[in-house]
Amino acid sequence: MSAIQSLDLLTQGAGYGVLIGVGAAFALFIVVATRLTSKHLGEDAQSTEMFMVANRSVGVGLTASCVYSSWTWATELLWCVTMVYLYGVQSAFWYGAGLAVQICIMSVLGIEAKKKIPTSHTCLEIVQLRYGKIAHLLYMFLCLVNNLVSASSMILGAAGAISAMCDNLHIVASTLLIPFGVLLYTAVGGLKSTFLTDYVHSLILLIILCYICTAAVTSEHIGGIGGLYDKLVEKAAAGEIKYIEGNYKGSYITGKSQGAIFFGLIHSIGDTGLTVMDSSFWQKSFSANIKASVPGYLIAGALIYANVWALGMVIGLGNVVLEDNQIFPTYPNKMSTFEVNSGFGLIYTVKALLGTKALGALLLVLYLSVTSTVSAQLISVSSIISFDIYRTYFKPNASNKQLITVSHLGVVFFGLFSAGFSIMLHYVGVDMTWFGYFYSMLNTPGVIPMILLVVWKDQSKAAFIISPILGIIGGLAVWTGSAYALYGSVTIKTTGEQLPCLYGGLTALFLPGVATVLISLIKPANYDWNNMRDQSNLIFVKNDDDSDTQPASTNDLVTEKGQNADVKEESKLTSSEIESVDVNEDNLIKKYRYLSYSATIIVLLVTWVIWPLPLYRDYIWSKAFFTGNVVVGFIWLYLALVMIGLYPLYDGRHSLKRVFNGVLGKN
């Protein structure tokens, strides 16, 4: 990292201030918020239903902001700029395409789970009820590997970037301090804390992204959208920027980019694994009330392009035109391969265009985005440790208090373990891009069998168990074999090339899908979904007074009317009234199932066929077309600020009013 030692960026004090100070501030915020909601909204963070699934009552606005934040990764912001720098403007689009479909898939899985097993806390509980112990242990391993891959990849990218930004703050200190504040507020508030902090994260992040993108494109060194286009054309004509192999005429401003579409495929495969095999994403769906789950996910899925589209185009292409300018931090040198692959192009371009203060804002954005991911992973792993390990195999009659204690220990353990694993990756020479290309071989083999777990009654137990094992073996074999066949050796460099990772990822994802279908067709299971629903009472948690802990349906920050359910009134419901409620709920689920399936198909067709493929032709974008593309990216960004940053406040206005009135003594 000697190439960045003399750069005039931020001080180490700034880094420590964010890593320690902001983390502690969020922990304090959660402590205060938890006490206020407990006192004025009747929420108990020491209840397992609240700690694990937020009482299954989160509304549309908070669900959308939480899902949006969960798909806002530190590597996402760094990597989209890197890929535009390497492969051109279309890389920003393909990055978003690898996020939107996956969110829609989770809306399908979430509503299916609400219909078939409404009391679940983790996806692994569903595995256990349908397929038993062996399948449960296998998929527990796969999910934990995915959690480790997800957390460590984000920590690796963010810690490297923060270290580079802050006068080479020691990488070990950066890596260990990232989980510090997250450990505090997650242990205190559980999943609800991640919803609240994710909302604040999203609001701050979107405000800063709007500022960075707008200020950058209007700066004197860029000269507006038209100025950016003119500089790209002039430098390309003068041979001052590289010719991109696989792009039409080697241009940065063309939709025909082989490298960009390869990246999009690799990224989308890996993200599908990060999503479906991550129990925290299932938990967020379990946490939403029925009216909020699908709409919240679809709002986030529609808006997720805001993170990468404008940022990738403006900062990524700004990186290209400014790299040989004396205002660029590495001038007169070009960025090294390590700096490019670690995502430092975002840091250097923001510093060049907007100065040190903007770089401080970017530091905050990176910290918030990585802690959002780590927080979700901590809750996911702690839930697996408490419910799927401790309660299942060690103490089946564990009380609420015991489960919460184990969950807290799980949060601390995984936070420290993932940080240590990230340090190991750094010291063996793994960078953000290599790891991002690689992990699909590990986290995708269980994806299709896991989807079929809740949507296909004929999937057999043998198919569910055998198929991911075949996927892991096949994916790793194709990955290393392709690297050797194409480049003559198996090294960090050759295994980090696009084609071996693409071939390996495709094998790891689709081989298990083919295998599970073929094996199941030999002897279809014909599973009765009512069995799963009937067994759902097995996963209720006993309170310390031995009464069943039932999930609430309306006691939350953003319920439709912001009012708590009255237990006494509920007890007066007649059997016919209860039956009427159940019928209405079933009808609502049917409606949202149709919506989620339709949205997933439409988003897949639009983002992977209808929109991008007509652009994959021999055409360098005109100035007008380029301008329109960037403008739409900005519209998406500002719309996300309104819907993700402001709408949850409106949606939760009644509960917020109750809390404020309570604080003022008016309740």
XYZ file of C-alpha atoms in Angstrom:
667
model
C 0.000 0.000 0.000
C 2.993 2.288 -0.380
C 1.361 4.014 -3.342
C -1.063 5.789 -1.031
C 1.167 6.662 1.907
C 1.843 10.255 0.909
C -1.679 11.215 -0.147
C -3.294 14.195 1.557
C -6.645 12.712 2.555
C -8.136 12.506 6.090
C -6.337 12.170 9.412
C -6.340 9.039 11.520
C -8.266 11.029 14.120
C -11.154 11.411 11.681
C -11.186 7.666 11.180
C -11.195 6.890 14.887
C -13.829 9.573 15.441
C -16.237 7.879 13.033
C -15.398 4.291 13.957
C -15.737 4.886 17.706
C -17.800 8.042 18.069
C -20.537 7.297 15.533
C -20.782 3.704 16.717
C -21.206 4.832 20.304
C -23.750 7.473 19.257
C -25.896 4.872 17.502
C -25.662 2.589 20.519
C -26.889 5.444 22.735
C -29.658 6.201 20.237
C -30.863 2.592 20.388
C -30.769 2.526 24.194
C -32.951 5.654 24.327
C -35.273 4.464 21.530
C -35.688 1.044 23.148
C -36.665 2.588 26.465
C -39.100 5.020 24.850
C -40.827 2.357 22.750
C -40.971 0.042 25.741
C -42.575 2.710 27.894
C -44.921 4.357 25.405
C -45.598 1.634 22.811
C -45.410 -1.423 25.045
C -42.486 -3.023 23.191
C -40.111 -5.333 25.074
C -36.655 -5.784 23.518
C -36.015 -8.622 25.970
C -38.786 -10.677 24.382
C -37.532 -13.139 21.782
C -40.366 -12.182 19.432
C -39.217 -8.565 19.565
C -35.489 -9.342 19.548
C -35.681 -11.791 16.609
C -38.631 -10.662 14.482
C -39.692 -7.262 15.870
C -43.102 -8.648 16.917
C -43.931 -9.292 13.227
C -45.531 -5.872 13.009
C -43.238 -3.522 11.094
C -45.061 -1.345 8.565
C -44.455 -0.450 4.910
C -42.211 2.582 5.333
C -39.820 1.069 7.852
C -39.755 -2.249 5.976
C -38.823 -0.472 2.731
C -36.075 1.586 4.382
C -34.692 -1.453 6.190
C -34.639 -3.591 3.033
C -33.054 -0.727 1.104
C -30.392 -0.335 3.764
C -29.784 -4.089 3.852
C -28.957 -4.039 0.139
C -26.790 -0.928 0.538
C -23.345 -2.442 0.987
C -20.070 -0.586 1.418
C -18.624 -2.672 -1.405
C -21.589 -1.635 -3.544
C -20.581 2.035 -3.455
C -16.901 1.278 -3.952
C -17.351 -1.452 -6.543
C -19.789 0.310 -8.865
C -17.234 3.101 -9.386
C -14.463 0.539 -9.923
C -16.470 -1.364 -12.547
C -17.370 1.786 -14.480
C -13.676 2.711 -14.429
C -12.761 -0.746 -15.751
C -15.596 -1.550 -18.184
C -17.577 1.596 -18.920
C -20.856 3.269 -18.111
C -23.127 0.238 -18.500
C -21.494 -1.390 -15.461
C -23.523 0.912 -13.202
C -26.741 -0.398 -14.718
C -25.694 -4.040 -14.404
C -24.843 -3.522 -10.752
C -28.410 -2.396 -10.037
C -29.790 -5.319 -12.044
C -27.994 -7.642 -9.635
C -29.874 -6.129 -6.693
C -33.450 -5.520 -7.824
C -34.447 -9.061 -8.832
C -33.087 -10.533 -5.616
C -35.217 -8.205 -3.497
C -38.291 -9.276 -5.466
C -37.396 -12.950 -4.936
C -37.322 -12.334 -1.193
C -40.789 -10.775 -1.386
C -41.988 -14.098 -2.843
C -40.264 -16.193 -0.189
C -41.478 -13.919 2.572
C -45.156 -14.073 1.635
C -44.941 -17.839 1.049
C -43.467 -18.267 4.523
C -46.174 -16.073 6.067
C -48.790 -18.342 4.500
C -47.207 -21.679 5.343
C -45.344 -21.088 8.610
C -46.312 -17.709 10.081
C -44.513 -18.237 13.414
C -40.995 -18.925 12.135
C -37.960 -16.952 13.315
C -35.323 -18.251 10.869
C -35.429 -19.982 7.507
C -33.658 -22.945 9.091
C -36.646 -23.649 11.308
C -38.598 -24.273 8.111
C -35.867 -26.631 6.894
C -36.022 -28.593 10.126
C -39.807 -28.939 10.128
C -39.957 -30.178 6.544
C -36.777 -32.244 6.156
C -35.382 -33.080 9.590
C -32.022 -33.059 11.348
C -29.534 -33.891 8.549
C -30.945 -31.250 6.221
C -31.116 -28.795 9.109
C -27.429 -29.253 9.961
C -26.322 -29.059 6.314
C -28.199 -25.852 5.569
C -27.179 -24.380 8.905
C -23.589 -24.767 7.750
C -24.409 -23.220 4.355
C -26.209 -20.272 5.943
C -23.420 -19.634 8.450
C -20.840 -19.738 5.646
C -22.950 -17.209 3.772
C -23.183 -14.980 6.855
C -19.410 -15.096 7.245
C -18.829 -14.402 3.561
C -21.286 -11.501 3.577
C -19.952 -9.827 6.730
C -16.274 -10.354 5.985
C -16.499 -9.203 2.361
C -18.137 -5.948 3.455
C -15.699 -5.438 6.342
C -12.747 -6.218 4.050
C -13.780 -3.610 1.474
C -14.821 -0.934 3.959
C -11.846 -1.382 6.287
C -9.409 -1.089 3.389
C -11.125 2.048 2.099
C -11.341 3.660 5.543
C -7.692 2.858 6.189
C -6.696 4.458 2.882
C -8.831 7.535 3.525
C -7.515 8.177 7.018
C -3.741 8.521 6.671
C -3.250 4.754 6.541
C -5.065 4.065 9.781
C -3.952 0.540 10.654
C -6.038 -2.049 8.826
C -6.413 -4.183 11.958
C -7.753 -1.239 13.958
C -10.167 -0.331 11.169
C -11.378 -3.923 10.828
C -11.917 -4.478 14.553
C -13.621 -1.148 15.173
C -16.221 -1.538 12.403
C -18.238 -4.107 14.427
C -17.705 -2.193 17.690
C -20.767 0.077 17.702
C -22.846 -2.564 15.933
C -22.195 -5.039 18.746
C -23.472 -2.515 21.257
C -26.754 -1.502 19.656
C -27.588 -4.916 18.202
C -27.141 -6.637 21.555
C -29.356 -4.016 23.194
C -32.166 -3.726 20.662
C -32.134 -6.896 18.555
C -33.749 -6.877 15.124
C -35.850 -3.824 15.915
C -32.629 -1.906 16.509
C -31.501 -2.802 12.997
C -34.771 -1.450 11.598
C -34.371 1.846 13.426
C -30.672 2.267 12.687
C -31.174 1.113 9.087
C -33.689 3.905 8.639
C -31.294 6.505 10.021
C -28.480 5.000 7.940
C -30.563 5.218 4.776
C -31.625 8.804 5.408
C -28.091 10.047 6.073
C -26.609 8.000 3.237
C -29.102 9.229 0.634
C -28.669 12.862 1.667
C -24.894 12.550 1.298
C -25.128 10.643 -2.005
C -27.429 13.340 -3.408
C -24.878 15.961 -2.375
C -21.818 14.101 -3.687
C -23.333 13.236 -7.064
C -24.885 16.659 -7.623
C -21.844 18.632 -6.457
C -19.469 16.423 -8.442
C -21.273 16.671 -11.770
C -21.656 20.451 -11.434
C -18.072 21.080 -10.316
C -15.771 23.164 -12.485
C -13.599 20.144 -13.245
C -16.548 18.198 -14.699
C -18.645 21.036 -16.124
C -22.049 19.397 -15.978
C -23.318 16.267 -17.678
C -22.461 17.641 -21.105
C -19.005 18.598 -19.908
C -18.368 15.075 -18.651
C -19.411 13.638 -22.018
C -17.218 16.077 -23.944
C -14.180 15.267 -21.830
C -14.646 11.535 -22.375
C -14.939 11.998 -26.140
C -11.941 14.347 -26.321
C -9.699 12.125 -24.250
C -10.729 9.034 -26.191
C -9.939 10.775 -29.480
C -6.536 11.844 -28.153
C -5.754 8.342 -26.859
C -5.480 9.636 -23.289
C -7.794 7.028 -21.794
C -7.527 3.298 -22.205
C -9.166 1.251 -24.930
C -11.506 -1.248 -23.231
C -11.271 -4.692 -24.781
C -14.732 -6.139 -25.360
C -16.428 -2.741 -25.628
C -17.655 -1.388 -28.941
C -14.679 0.589 -30.313
C -13.188 0.361 -26.828
C -15.503 3.153 -25.650
C -16.559 3.949 -22.098
C -19.946 5.260 -23.275
C -21.499 2.283 -24.996
C -24.037 -0.306 -23.939
C -22.067 -3.023 -25.718
C -19.578 -4.066 -23.070
C -18.549 -7.663 -22.603
C -16.738 -6.973 -19.343
C -19.741 -5.107 -17.915
C -22.220 -7.884 -18.671
C -19.832 -10.543 -17.343
C -19.511 -8.505 -14.172
C -23.292 -8.125 -13.988
C -23.786 -11.880 -14.219
C -21.095 -12.697 -11.634
C -22.397 -10.060 -9.276
C -26.030 -11.115 -9.692
C -25.204 -14.786 -9.049
C -23.309 -13.935 -5.869
C -25.998 -11.529 -4.681
C -28.658 -14.194 -5.119
C -26.680 -16.344 -2.702
C -26.115 -13.459 -0.285
C -29.877 -12.894 -0.283
C -31.623 -16.275 -0.229
C -29.080 -17.979 2.034
C -29.055 -15.106 4.528
C -31.512 -15.736 7.341
C -31.535 -12.024 8.212
C -33.349 -11.224 4.963
C -35.969 -13.853 5.800
C -36.250 -12.379 9.299
C -36.931 -8.914 7.926
C -39.808 -10.387 5.961
C -41.078 -12.269 9.010
C -40.892 -8.994 10.946
C -43.135 -7.042 8.593
C -46.879 -7.219 9.058
C -48.800 -8.873 6.231
C -49.812 -5.575 4.651
C -46.223 -4.313 4.679
C -44.068 -7.262 3.631
C -44.521 -7.362 -0.138
C -45.089 -3.611 -0.703
C -42.055 -2.754 1.439
C -39.810 -5.133 -0.469
C -41.068 -4.008 -3.878
C -40.578 -0.314 -3.069
C -36.984 -1.044 -2.076
C -36.459 -3.225 -5.148
C -37.712 -0.505 -7.465
C -35.494 2.160 -5.888
C -32.258 0.246 -5.254
C -30.789 1.491 -8.545
C -30.445 4.876 -6.833
C -27.322 3.741 -4.964
C -25.253 2.840 -8.000
C -26.642 4.424 -11.131
C -25.851 8.113 -10.680
C -22.810 7.449 -8.475
C -21.291 4.973 -10.934
C -21.803 7.199 -13.949
C -20.680 10.482 -12.402
C -17.868 9.370 -10.094
C -16.782 6.347 -12.155
C -16.455 8.328 -15.374
C -15.088 11.285 -13.402
C -12.369 8.929 -12.202
C -11.509 8.177 -15.836
C -11.207 11.793 -16.985
C -9.440 13.103 -13.860
C -6.826 10.424 -13.254
C -4.164 12.314 -15.218
C -5.148 15.682 -13.731
C -2.916 17.275 -11.109
C -5.843 17.562 -8.672
C -6.083 13.752 -8.545
C -4.495 12.398 -5.330
C -2.162 9.920 -7.073
C -0.937 12.412 -9.724
C 1.368 12.033 -11.632
C 0.934 8.285 -11.130
C -1.973 6.168 -12.248
C -3.836 4.118 -9.657
C -2.229 0.768 -8.944
C -4.057 -2.503 -9.573
C -4.475 -2.894 -5.821
C -6.049 0.551 -5.509
C -8.400 -0.076 -8.416
C -9.531 -3.476 -7.152
C -9.958 -2.129 -3.619
C -12.365 0.589 -4.783
C -10.152 3.571 -4.033
C -11.286 5.300 -7.238
C -14.375 6.538 -5.393
C -12.249 8.013 -2.614
C -9.735 9.718 -4.902
C -12.344 11.189 -7.253
C -14.460 12.629 -4.442
C -11.332 14.167 -2.904
C -10.263 15.627 -6.260
C -13.644 17.132 -7.064
C -15.064 18.131 -3.690
C -12.234 18.292 -1.179
C -11.614 16.983 2.306
C -14.998 17.841 3.838
C -16.821 15.782 1.214
C -14.351 12.990 1.857
C -15.372 13.108 5.522
C -19.009 12.717 4.466
C -18.030 9.770 2.277
C -16.238 8.207 5.250
C -19.494 8.407 7.189
C -21.427 6.844 4.281
C -19.033 3.905 4.046
C -19.191 3.354 7.790
C -22.990 3.447 7.865
C -23.334 1.087 4.914
C -20.945 -1.515 6.309
C -22.415 -1.412 9.810
C -25.903 -1.910 8.387
C -24.728 -5.147 6.766
C -22.832 -6.321 9.827
C -25.790 -5.617 12.097
C -28.083 -7.787 9.974
C -25.509 -10.584 9.959
C -25.111 -10.400 13.739
C -28.843 -10.817 14.274
C -28.975 -13.625 11.718
C -26.152 -15.607 13.298
C -27.329 -14.968 16.851
C -30.783 -16.241 15.857
C -29.281 -19.384 14.356
C -27.138 -19.952 17.451
C -30.037 -19.441 19.865
C -32.931 -21.083 18.015
C -31.352 -23.560 15.600
C -28.450 -24.744 17.755
C -29.095 -24.044 21.442
C -32.870 -24.540 21.525
C -32.947 -27.398 19.002
C -30.018 -29.512 20.157
C -29.162 -28.460 23.705
C -32.192 -27.101 25.564
C -35.556 -27.603 23.818
C -37.441 -26.005 26.728
C -35.241 -22.923 26.861
C -36.958 -19.914 28.363
C -37.221 -16.476 26.821
C -34.472 -15.161 29.132
C -32.085 -18.002 28.258
C -32.589 -17.515 24.531
C -31.952 -13.791 24.806
C -28.741 -14.450 26.770
C -27.497 -16.900 24.137
C -28.456 -14.428 21.397
C -26.389 -11.693 23.040
C -23.408 -14.020 23.281
C -23.913 -14.958 19.629
C -23.834 -11.294 18.607
C -20.511 -10.738 20.376
C -18.967 -13.977 19.120
C -19.799 -13.479 15.471
C -18.828 -9.804 15.487
C -15.335 -10.638 16.694
C -15.007 -13.760 14.531
C -15.998 -12.008 11.293
C -13.557 -9.181 12.029
C -10.754 -11.691 12.618
C -11.617 -13.543 9.413
C -11.494 -10.260 7.476
C -8.033 -9.522 8.872
C -6.886 -12.947 7.682
C -8.215 -12.256 4.179
C -6.312 -8.987 4.044
C -3.008 -10.520 5.067
C -3.228 -13.390 2.571
C -3.557 -10.849 -0.236
C -7.277 -11.021 -1.012
C -8.818 -7.748 -2.207
C -12.448 -6.657 -2.499
C -12.816 -7.503 -6.194
C -11.288 -10.988 -5.945
C -13.472 -11.911 -2.982
C -16.564 -10.432 -4.609
C -15.956 -12.556 -7.699
C -15.197 -15.697 -5.685
C -17.862 -16.134 -3.023
C -20.659 -17.253 -5.370
C -19.046 -20.716 -5.417
C -19.761 -20.988 -1.689
C -23.049 -19.203 -1.127
C -25.192 -20.189 -4.136
C -25.402 -24.036 -4.096
C -28.318 -23.985 -1.659
C -30.262 -21.177 -3.351
C -32.633 -23.050 -5.681
C -33.344 -25.906 -3.228
C -34.054 -23.285 -0.533
C -36.492 -21.441 -2.817
C -38.253 -24.694 -3.650
C -38.457 -25.431 0.086
C -41.448 -23.085 0.363
C -42.846 -23.091 -3.189
C -42.703 -26.702 -4.491
C -44.453 -29.506 -2.664
C -42.790 -32.263 -4.740
C -39.190 -31.513 -3.760
C -37.866 -34.562 -1.921
C -35.653 -34.756 1.142
C -32.904 -36.573 -0.791
C -32.922 -33.892 -3.492
C -32.751 -31.120 -0.926
C -29.707 -32.654 0.768
C -27.741 -33.989 -2.218
C -28.094 -31.054 -4.626
C -26.114 -28.346 -2.735
C -23.239 -30.761 -2.114
C -23.049 -31.382 -5.865
C -23.159 -27.620 -6.412
C -20.232 -26.860 -4.112
C -18.051 -29.603 -5.610
C -19.023 -28.738 -9.174
C -18.657 -24.978 -8.728
C -15.188 -25.146 -7.189
C -14.038 -27.715 -9.760
C -15.234 -25.638 -12.714
C -13.773 -22.455 -11.203
C -10.270 -23.835 -10.686
C -10.402 -25.954 -13.855
C -11.386 -22.953 -15.965
C -8.598 -20.848 -14.469
C -6.060 -23.523 -15.376
C -7.502 -24.164 -18.848
C -7.712 -20.478 -19.770
C -4.585 -19.087 -18.084
C -2.321 -22.083 -17.500
C -2.157 -21.891 -13.703
C -4.285 -21.667 -10.573
C -3.249 -18.553 -8.649
C -4.902 -15.627 -6.893
C -4.648 -13.677 -10.143
C -6.040 -16.328 -12.514
C -8.839 -17.376 -10.164
C -9.880 -13.739 -9.905
C -10.434 -13.362 -13.661
C -13.999 -12.934 -14.869
C -14.554 -16.101 -16.895
C -13.457 -18.695 -14.291
C -15.610 -16.954 -11.677
C -18.558 -16.731 -14.083
C -18.381 -20.394 -15.073
C -17.903 -21.517 -11.479
C -20.741 -19.346 -10.201
C -23.177 -20.515 -12.880
C -22.338 -24.136 -12.070
C -22.714 -23.637 -8.329
C -26.107 -21.957 -8.792
C -27.769 -24.042 -11.505
C -26.324 -27.533 -11.040
C -28.152 -27.938 -7.703
C -31.326 -26.605 -9.340
C -31.195 -29.241 -12.073
C -30.218 -31.934 -9.585
C -32.972 -31.177 -7.075
C -35.643 -31.229 -9.784
C -34.429 -34.461 -11.406
C -33.997 -36.307 -8.102
C -37.401 -35.108 -6.903
C -39.145 -36.251 -10.083
C -37.888 -39.809 -9.478
C -39.970 -39.951 -6.310
C -42.016 -36.748 -5.734
C -42.651 -35.863 -2.100
C -46.188 -34.450 -2.546
C -45.741 -32.572 0.722
C -48.844 -31.371 2.560
C -48.282 -27.713 3.501
C -50.803 -28.072 6.318
C -48.268 -30.243 8.126
C -45.879 -27.311 8.311
C -48.533 -24.952 9.569
C -49.740 -27.495 12.130
C -46.218 -27.955 13.472
C -45.596 -24.222 13.729
C -46.663 -24.264 17.386
C -43.428 -26.143 18.083
C -41.385 -22.997 17.551
C -43.246 -20.688 19.900
C -41.081 -19.487 22.760
C -42.118 -19.799 26.366
C -41.912 -16.707 28.526
C -40.288 -17.062 31.898
C -43.770 -17.456 33.393
C -44.326 -20.466 31.062
C -47.023 -18.737 29.002
C -46.808 -18.735 25.230
C -45.241 -15.711 23.652
C -47.573 -14.796 20.829
C -46.490 -12.351 18.137
C -48.288 -9.040 18.153
C -49.780 -7.704 14.959
C -50.171 -3.976 15.449
C -47.754 -2.832 18.161
C -45.024 -1.147 16.178
C -43.484 2.136 15.143
C -45.188 2.134 11.762
C -48.466 0.254 12.016
C -51.239 1.458 9.772
C -53.019 3.436 12.484
C -50.216 3.544 15.022
C -52.294 2.022 17.779
C -51.488 -0.881 20.077
C -53.668 -3.939 20.017
C -55.763 -4.119 23.148
C -55.273 -7.559 24.635
C -58.455 -7.331 26.645
C -60.505 -6.487 23.582
C -58.872 -9.292 21.600
C -59.906 -11.752 24.273
C -63.531 -10.827 23.643
C -63.488 -11.880 19.990
C -65.969 -14.604 19.162
C -65.013 -17.691 17.162
C -66.897 -16.361 14.132
C -65.024 -13.055 14.348
C -61.694 -14.894 14.577
C -62.657 -16.995 11.545
C -63.529 -13.811 9.652
C -60.113 -12.338 10.491
C -58.409 -15.513 9.240
C -60.374 -15.423 5.967
C -59.461 -11.777 5.393
C -55.829 -12.558 6.154
C -55.804 -15.467 3.704
C -57.336 -13.296 0.991
C -54.718 -10.636 1.613
C -51.922 -13.204 1.368
C -53.330 -14.501 -1.940
C -53.361 -10.951 -3.289
C -49.776 -10.301 -2.239
C -48.565 -13.682 -3.536
C -49.876 -12.753 -6.969
C -48.283 -9.315 -6.705
C -44.881 -10.652 -5.614
C -44.690 -13.332 -8.314
C -45.807 -10.884 -11.004
C -43.363 -8.212 -9.855
C -40.459 -10.673 -9.830
C -41.140 -11.787 -13.393
C -41.636 -8.225 -14.635
C -38.496 -6.895 -12.916
C -36.457 -9.811 -14.282
C -37.654 -9.183 -17.834
C -37.226 -5.407 -17.630
C -33.798 -5.316 -15.969
C -32.227 -8.233 -17.849
C -33.964 -8.263 -21.249
C -36.218 -5.380 -22.273
C -34.026 -2.545 -21.028
C -30.356 -3.558 -21.425
C -30.234 -5.941 -24.368
C -31.365 -3.415 -27.030
C -28.431 -1.273 -25.847
C -25.982 -4.118 -26.465
C -25.228 -3.107 -30.051
C -22.661 -1.282 -32.120
C -23.432 2.186 -30.858
C -21.540 4.852 -28.933
C -24.021 6.897 -26.980
C -24.834 10.341 -28.289
C -24.555 13.324 -26.005
C -28.347 13.544 -25.721
C -28.719 9.852 -24.870
C -25.913 10.011 -22.303
C -27.464 13.112 -20.732
C -30.862 11.432 -20.499
C -29.311 8.359 -18.885
C -27.559 10.407 -16.203
C -30.678 12.518 -15.572
C -32.794 9.409 -15.014
C -30.142 8.182 -12.582
C -30.465 11.412 -10.620
C -34.268 11.196 -10.636
C -33.979 7.712 -9.145
C -31.598 9.000 -6.466
C -33.808 11.879 -5.340
C -36.935 9.726 -5.491
C -35.218 7.249 -3.174
C -34.485 10.081 -0.748
C -38.189 10.918 -0.622
C -39.543 7.359 -0.407
C -36.851 5.755 1.750
C -35.765 8.783 3.760
C -39.007 10.689 4.323
C -41.980 8.375 3.775
C -41.292 6.227 6.890
C -41.717 9.343 9.031
C -45.154 9.937 7.538
C -46.046 6.253 7.739
C -45.126 6.156 11.425
C -46.540 9.533 12.367
C -49.138 8.148 14.811
C -46.661 6.119 16.825
C -44.131 8.934 16.757
C -46.826 11.259 18.087
C -47.593 8.824 20.910
C -43.922 8.686 21.877
C -43.539 12.491 21.779
C -46.717 12.965 23.793
C -45.479 10.394 26.274
C -42.168 12.196 26.679
C -44.040 15.469 27.205
C -46.355 13.810 29.726
C -49.496 14.220 27.603
C -50.490 10.525 27.391
